[in-house]
Short mmCIF file of C-alpha atoms in Angstrom, two decimals:
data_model
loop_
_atom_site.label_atom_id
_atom_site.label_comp_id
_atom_site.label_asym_id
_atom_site.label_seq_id
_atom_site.Cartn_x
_atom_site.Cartn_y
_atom_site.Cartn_z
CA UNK A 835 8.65 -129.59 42.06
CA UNK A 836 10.88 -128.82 38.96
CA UNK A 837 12.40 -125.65 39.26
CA UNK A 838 14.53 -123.50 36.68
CA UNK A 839 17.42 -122.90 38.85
CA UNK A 840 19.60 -120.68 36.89
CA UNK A 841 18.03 -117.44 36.78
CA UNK A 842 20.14 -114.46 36.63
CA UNK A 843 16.86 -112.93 39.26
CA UNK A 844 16.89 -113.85 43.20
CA UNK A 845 15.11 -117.70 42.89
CA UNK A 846 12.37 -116.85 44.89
CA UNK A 847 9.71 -116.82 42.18
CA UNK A 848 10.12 -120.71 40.88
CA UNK A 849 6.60 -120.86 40.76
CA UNK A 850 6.38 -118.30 38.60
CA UNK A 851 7.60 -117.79 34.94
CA UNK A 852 10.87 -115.94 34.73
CA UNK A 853 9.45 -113.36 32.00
CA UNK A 854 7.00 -111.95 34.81
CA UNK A 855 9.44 -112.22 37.52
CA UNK A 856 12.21 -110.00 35.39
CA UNK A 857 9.22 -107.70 34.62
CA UNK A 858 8.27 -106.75 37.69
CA UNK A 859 12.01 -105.98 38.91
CA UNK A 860 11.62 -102.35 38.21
CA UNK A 861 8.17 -102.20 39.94
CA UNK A 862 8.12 -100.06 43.18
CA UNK A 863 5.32 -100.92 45.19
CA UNK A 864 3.90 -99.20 48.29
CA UNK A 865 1.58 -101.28 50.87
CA UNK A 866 -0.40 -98.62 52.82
CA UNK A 867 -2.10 -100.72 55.82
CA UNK A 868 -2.17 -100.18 59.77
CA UNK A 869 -2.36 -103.86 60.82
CA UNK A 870 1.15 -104.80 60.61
CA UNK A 871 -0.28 -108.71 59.97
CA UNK A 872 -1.71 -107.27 56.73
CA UNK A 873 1.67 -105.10 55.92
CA UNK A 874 3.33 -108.48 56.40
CA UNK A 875 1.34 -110.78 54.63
CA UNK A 876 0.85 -108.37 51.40
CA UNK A 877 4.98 -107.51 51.86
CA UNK A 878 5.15 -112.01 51.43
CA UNK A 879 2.51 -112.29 48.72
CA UNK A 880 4.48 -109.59 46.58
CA UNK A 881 8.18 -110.47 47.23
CA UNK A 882 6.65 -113.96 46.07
CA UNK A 883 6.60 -112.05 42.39
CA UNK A 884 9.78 -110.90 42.85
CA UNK A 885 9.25 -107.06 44.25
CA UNK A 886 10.49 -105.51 47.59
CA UNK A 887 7.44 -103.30 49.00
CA UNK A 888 7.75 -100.07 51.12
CA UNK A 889 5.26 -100.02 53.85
CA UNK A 890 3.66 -97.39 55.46
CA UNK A 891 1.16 -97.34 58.25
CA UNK A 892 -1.39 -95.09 57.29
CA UNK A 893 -2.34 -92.65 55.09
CA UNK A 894 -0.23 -89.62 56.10
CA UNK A 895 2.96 -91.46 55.97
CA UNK A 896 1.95 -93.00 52.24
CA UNK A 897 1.62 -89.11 51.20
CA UNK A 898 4.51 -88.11 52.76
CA UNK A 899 6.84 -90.97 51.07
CA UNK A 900 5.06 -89.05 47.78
CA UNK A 901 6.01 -85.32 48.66
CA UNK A 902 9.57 -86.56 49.75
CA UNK A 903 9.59 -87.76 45.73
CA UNK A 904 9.40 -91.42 46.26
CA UNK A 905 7.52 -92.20 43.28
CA UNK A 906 5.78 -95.73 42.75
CA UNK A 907 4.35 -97.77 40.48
CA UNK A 908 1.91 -99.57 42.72
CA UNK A 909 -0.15 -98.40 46.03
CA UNK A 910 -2.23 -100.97 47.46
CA UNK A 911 -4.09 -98.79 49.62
CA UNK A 912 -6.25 -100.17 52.74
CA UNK A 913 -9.13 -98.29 53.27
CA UNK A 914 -9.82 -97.57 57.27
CA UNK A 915 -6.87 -96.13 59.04
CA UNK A 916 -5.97 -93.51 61.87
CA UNK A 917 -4.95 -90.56 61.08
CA UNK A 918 -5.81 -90.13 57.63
CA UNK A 919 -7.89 -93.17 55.87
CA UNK A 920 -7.36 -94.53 52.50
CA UNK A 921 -10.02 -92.45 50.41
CA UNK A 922 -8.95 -89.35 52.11
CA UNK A 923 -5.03 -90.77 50.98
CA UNK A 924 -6.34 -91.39 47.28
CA UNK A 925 -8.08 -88.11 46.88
CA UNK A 926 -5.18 -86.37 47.83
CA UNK A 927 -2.88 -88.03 46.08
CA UNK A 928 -4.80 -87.39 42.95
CA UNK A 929 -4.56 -84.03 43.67
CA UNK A 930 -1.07 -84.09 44.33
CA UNK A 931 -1.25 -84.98 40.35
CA UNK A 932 -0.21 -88.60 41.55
CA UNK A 933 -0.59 -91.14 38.53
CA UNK A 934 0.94 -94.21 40.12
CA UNK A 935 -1.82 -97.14 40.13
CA UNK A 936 -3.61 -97.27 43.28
CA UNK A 937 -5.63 -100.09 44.54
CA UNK A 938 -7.88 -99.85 46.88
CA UNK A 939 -8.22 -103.02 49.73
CA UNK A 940 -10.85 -103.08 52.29
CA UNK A 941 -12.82 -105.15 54.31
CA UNK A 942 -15.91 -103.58 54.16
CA UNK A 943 -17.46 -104.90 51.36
CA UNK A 944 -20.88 -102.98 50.83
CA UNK A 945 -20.98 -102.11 46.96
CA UNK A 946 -21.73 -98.48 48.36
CA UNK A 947 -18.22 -98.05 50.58
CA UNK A 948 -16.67 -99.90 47.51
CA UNK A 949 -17.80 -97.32 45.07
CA UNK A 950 -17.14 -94.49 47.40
CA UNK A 951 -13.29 -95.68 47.41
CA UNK A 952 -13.39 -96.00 43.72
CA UNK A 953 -14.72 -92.63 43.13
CA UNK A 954 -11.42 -91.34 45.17
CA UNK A 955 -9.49 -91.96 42.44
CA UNK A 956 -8.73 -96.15 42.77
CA UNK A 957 -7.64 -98.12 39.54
CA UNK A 958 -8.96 -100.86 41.11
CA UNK A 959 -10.69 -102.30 44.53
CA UNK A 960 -10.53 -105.89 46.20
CA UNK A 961 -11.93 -106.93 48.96
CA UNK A 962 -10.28 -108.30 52.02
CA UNK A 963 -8.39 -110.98 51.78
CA UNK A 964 -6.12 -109.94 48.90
CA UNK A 965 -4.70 -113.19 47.24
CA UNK A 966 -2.58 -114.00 44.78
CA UNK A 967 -4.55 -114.26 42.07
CA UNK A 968 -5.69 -110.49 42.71
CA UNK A 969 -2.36 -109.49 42.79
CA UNK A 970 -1.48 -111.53 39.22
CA UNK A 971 -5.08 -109.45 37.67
CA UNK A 972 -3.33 -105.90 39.22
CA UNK A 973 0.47 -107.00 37.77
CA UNK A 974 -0.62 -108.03 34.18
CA UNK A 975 -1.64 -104.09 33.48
CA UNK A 976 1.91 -103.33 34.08
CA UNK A 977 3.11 -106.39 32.02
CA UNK A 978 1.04 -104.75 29.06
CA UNK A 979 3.77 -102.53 28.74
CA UNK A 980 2.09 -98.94 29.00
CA UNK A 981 4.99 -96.79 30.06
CA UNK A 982 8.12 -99.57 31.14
CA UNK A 983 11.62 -98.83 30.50
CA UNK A 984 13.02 -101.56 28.26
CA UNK A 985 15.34 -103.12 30.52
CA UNK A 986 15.08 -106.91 30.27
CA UNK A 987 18.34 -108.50 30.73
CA UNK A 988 18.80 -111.15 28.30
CA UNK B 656 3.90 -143.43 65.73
CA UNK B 657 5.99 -144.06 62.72
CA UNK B 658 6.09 -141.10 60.08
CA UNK B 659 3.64 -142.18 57.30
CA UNK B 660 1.29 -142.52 60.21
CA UNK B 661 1.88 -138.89 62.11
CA UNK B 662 1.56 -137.63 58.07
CA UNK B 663 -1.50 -139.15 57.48
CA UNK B 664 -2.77 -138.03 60.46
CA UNK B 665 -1.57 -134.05 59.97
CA UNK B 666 -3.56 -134.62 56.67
CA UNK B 667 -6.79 -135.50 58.33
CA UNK B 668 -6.61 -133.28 61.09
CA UNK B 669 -6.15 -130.27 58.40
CA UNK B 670 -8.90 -131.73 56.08
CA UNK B 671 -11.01 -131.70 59.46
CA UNK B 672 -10.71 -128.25 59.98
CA UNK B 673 -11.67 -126.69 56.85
CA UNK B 674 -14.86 -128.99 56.89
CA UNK B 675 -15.54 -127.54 60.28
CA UNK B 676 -15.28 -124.39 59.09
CA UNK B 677 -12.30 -122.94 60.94
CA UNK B 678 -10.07 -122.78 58.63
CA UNK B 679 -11.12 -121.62 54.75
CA UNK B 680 -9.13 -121.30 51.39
CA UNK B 681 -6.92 -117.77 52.85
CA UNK B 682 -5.22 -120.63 55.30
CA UNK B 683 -4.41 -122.46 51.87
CA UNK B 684 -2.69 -119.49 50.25
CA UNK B 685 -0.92 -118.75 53.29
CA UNK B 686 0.85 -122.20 52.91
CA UNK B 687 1.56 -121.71 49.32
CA UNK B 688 3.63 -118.76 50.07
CA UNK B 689 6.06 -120.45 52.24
CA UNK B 690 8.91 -121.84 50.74
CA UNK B 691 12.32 -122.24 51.30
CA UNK B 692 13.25 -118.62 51.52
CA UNK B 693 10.59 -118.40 53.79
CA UNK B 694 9.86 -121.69 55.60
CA UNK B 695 8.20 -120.63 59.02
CA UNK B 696 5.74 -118.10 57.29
CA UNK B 697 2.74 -119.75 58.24
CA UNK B 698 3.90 -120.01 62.11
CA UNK B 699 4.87 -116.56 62.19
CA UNK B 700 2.24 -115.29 60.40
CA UNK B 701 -0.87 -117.65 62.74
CA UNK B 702 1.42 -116.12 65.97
CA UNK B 703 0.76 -113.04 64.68
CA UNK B 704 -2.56 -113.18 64.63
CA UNK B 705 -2.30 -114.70 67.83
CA UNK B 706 -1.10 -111.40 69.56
CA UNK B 707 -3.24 -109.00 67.76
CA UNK B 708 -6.05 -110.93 68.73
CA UNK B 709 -4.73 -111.60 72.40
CA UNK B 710 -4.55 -107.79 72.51
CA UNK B 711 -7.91 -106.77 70.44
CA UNK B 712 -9.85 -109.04 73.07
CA UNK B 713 -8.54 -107.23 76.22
CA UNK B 714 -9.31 -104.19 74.91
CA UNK B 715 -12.61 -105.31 73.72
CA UNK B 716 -13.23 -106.63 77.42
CA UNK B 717 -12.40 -103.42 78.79
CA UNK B 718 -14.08 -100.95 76.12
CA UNK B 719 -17.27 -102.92 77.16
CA UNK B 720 -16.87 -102.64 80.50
CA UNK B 721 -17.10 -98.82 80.02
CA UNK B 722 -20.37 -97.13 82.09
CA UNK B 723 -20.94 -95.06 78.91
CA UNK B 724 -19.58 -97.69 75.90
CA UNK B 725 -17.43 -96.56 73.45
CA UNK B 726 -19.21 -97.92 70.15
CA UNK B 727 -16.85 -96.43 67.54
CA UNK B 728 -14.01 -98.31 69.92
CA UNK B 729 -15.73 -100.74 70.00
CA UNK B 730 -16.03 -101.14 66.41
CA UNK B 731 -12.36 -100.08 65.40
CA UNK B 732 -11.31 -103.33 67.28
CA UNK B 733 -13.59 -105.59 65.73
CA UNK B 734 -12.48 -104.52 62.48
CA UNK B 735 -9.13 -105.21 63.05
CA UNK B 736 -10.31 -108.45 64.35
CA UNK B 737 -12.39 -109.08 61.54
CA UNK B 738 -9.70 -108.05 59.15
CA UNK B 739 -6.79 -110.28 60.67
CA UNK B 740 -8.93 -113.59 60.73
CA UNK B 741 -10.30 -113.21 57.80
CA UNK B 742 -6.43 -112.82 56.46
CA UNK B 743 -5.32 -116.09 58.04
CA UNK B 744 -8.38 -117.90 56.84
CA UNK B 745 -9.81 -118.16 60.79
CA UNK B 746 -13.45 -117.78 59.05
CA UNK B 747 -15.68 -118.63 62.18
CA UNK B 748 -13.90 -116.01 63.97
CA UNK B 749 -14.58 -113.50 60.95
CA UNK B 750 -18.24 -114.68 61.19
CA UNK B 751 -18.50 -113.46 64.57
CA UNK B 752 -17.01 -110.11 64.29
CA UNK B 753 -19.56 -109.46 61.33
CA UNK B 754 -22.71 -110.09 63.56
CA UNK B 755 -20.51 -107.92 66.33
CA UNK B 756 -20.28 -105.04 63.98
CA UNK B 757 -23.52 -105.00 63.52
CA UNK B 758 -24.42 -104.86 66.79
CA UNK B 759 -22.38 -101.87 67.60
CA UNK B 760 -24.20 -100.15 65.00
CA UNK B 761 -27.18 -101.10 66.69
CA UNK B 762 -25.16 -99.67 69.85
CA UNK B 763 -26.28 -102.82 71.63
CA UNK B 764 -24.63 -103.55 74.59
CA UNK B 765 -26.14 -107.19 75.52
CA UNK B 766 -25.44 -108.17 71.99
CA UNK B 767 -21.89 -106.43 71.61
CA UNK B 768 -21.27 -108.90 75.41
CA UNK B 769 -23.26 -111.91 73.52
CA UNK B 770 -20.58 -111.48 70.41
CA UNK B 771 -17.32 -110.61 72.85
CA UNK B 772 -18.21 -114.25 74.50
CA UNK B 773 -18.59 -116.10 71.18
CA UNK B 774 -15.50 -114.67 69.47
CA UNK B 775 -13.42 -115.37 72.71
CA UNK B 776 -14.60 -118.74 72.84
CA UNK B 777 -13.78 -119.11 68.61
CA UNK B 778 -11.14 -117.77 69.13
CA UNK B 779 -9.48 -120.07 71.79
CA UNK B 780 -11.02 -123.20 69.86
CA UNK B 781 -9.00 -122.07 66.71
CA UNK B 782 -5.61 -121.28 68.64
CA UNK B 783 -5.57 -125.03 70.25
CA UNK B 784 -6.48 -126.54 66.86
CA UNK B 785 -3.62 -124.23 64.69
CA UNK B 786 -1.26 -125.08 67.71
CA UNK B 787 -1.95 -128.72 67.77
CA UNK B 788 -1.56 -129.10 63.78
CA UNK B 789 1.79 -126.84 64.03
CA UNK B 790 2.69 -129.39 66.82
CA UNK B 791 2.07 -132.40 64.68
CA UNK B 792 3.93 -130.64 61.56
CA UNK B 793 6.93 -130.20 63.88
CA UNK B 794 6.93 -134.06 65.18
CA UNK B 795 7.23 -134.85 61.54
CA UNK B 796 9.83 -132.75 60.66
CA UNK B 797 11.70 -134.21 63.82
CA UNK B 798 11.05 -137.45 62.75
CA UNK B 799 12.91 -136.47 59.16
CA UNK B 800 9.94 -136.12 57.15
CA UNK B 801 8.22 -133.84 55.03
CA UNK B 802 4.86 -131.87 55.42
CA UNK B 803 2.21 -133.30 53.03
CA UNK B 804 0.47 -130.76 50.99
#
């Protein structure tokens, strides 16, 4: 596999272009999931575009990361939790006057529950198994350049 | 078994198990995420799995065992079940645990036992066939080769 080995980035995005990889530096990301084989595969699938994801296990501890004034780009937000669930999380996030982008992942895949998530206040929703592909879709919105600070080193 | 042989034969042995349906396309996407700065991903990721589900089945036993059955217990754990198999691509085990669900909505006991049996014995098929490939990758590695894509 040819690889571009002289990036001035960590190499572990070869399979990626640099431009996206150098991009997504400044991205903080949050992975919101109880199933710590979903927190771990999500946590791989995004350092694999070159970001290092907080975790939290459920709801509560996603808002709390917020009030302590963590802010974040990206929440990918799983929907059925203890303690406080991921529409519950979204709505009150929103309220919180959150704007970060939230996405919404969940296994139940009735267009109903989807909808219901949606109408918490997602940006987007997937269902269950998140792949890569999903995760290139949810990164390009940020690559459109809506509110980045310039800071591509050249 | 010399090393183009023990390759070829990882290779059909994988190709097997898609076509039998235990493994589907997540499995695929798990192995294009390792790479050198992660190189056991896929092993630590199926083992895992293995433990959740190890776990998730004993408590399923038990929950089931109940005189008055938990359904919403019931149905927590098959969700998580649902949701970790169908992460590492372990799609006849994800099969199961949708006709489980359903039956705990139905709160029915005989089928809730019927599904606990199938996605035990699923279950156990797809652990000896992951651990037999991730045997088979290792002998090639030993040997000094490379794991065919």
């Amino acid at each position: 596999m040819a690889s571009e080995n002289d990036a001035s980035s960590s190499s572990s995005s070869k399979k990626l272009g640099e431009d996206q990889v150098n991009n997504n530096k400044n991205l903080n990301v949050l992975v919101v999931d109880d199933d710590p084989l979903i927190r771990m595969l999500h946590d791989t699938y995004l350092k694999h575009f070159g970001l290092e994801p907080q975790v939290a296990e459920n709801g509560k501890k996603a808002i709390d990361l917020f009030r302590l004034g963590t802010s974040f780009d990206l929440v990918l937000m799983d929907k059925e939790m203890p303690i406080m669930n991921g529409v519950e999380a979204t709505k009150a996030l929103r309220a919180m006057g959150v704007t970060s982008k939230i996405v919404g992942v969940t296994s139940r895949g009735s267009p109903c529950e989807m909808q219901a998530f949606m109408e918490a206040g997602l940006n987007y929703c997937f269902e269950k198994p998140l792949t890569l592909d999903m995760i290139t879709f949810v990164l390009k919105d940020f690559n459109k350049g809506d509110d980045d600070d310039d800071d591509t080193d050249n | 078994m010399d090393l183009v042989q023990l390759q070829r034969q990882l290779v059909e042995y994988r190709t097997s198990l898609y076509h039998e349906g235990f493994l589907d396309a997540q499995f695929t996407q798990l192995q294009e995420l390792q790479d050198e700065n992660n190189p056991d991903f896929v092993v630590e990721v199926v083992s895992l799995f293995f433990e959740d589900s190890e776990r998730l089945l004993n408590e399923l036993t038990t929950a089931l065992e109940q005189q008055s059955v938990d359904f919403k217990r019931v149905d927590a754990h098959v969700h998580q079940l649902k949701g970790s198999s169908s992460s590492i691509g372990a799609q006849r085990v994800q099969k199961v645990c949708i006709a489980f669900r359903n039956y705990c909505e139905e709160k029915n006991v005989e089928g809730c036992l019927k599904c606990l049996q199938q996605v035990k014995h699923e279950y156990s098929l797809v652990k000896t066939k992951l651990e037999s490939m991730f045997q088979l990758e290792q002998q090639i590695l030993s040997a000094g080769g490379s794991i065919p894509m």
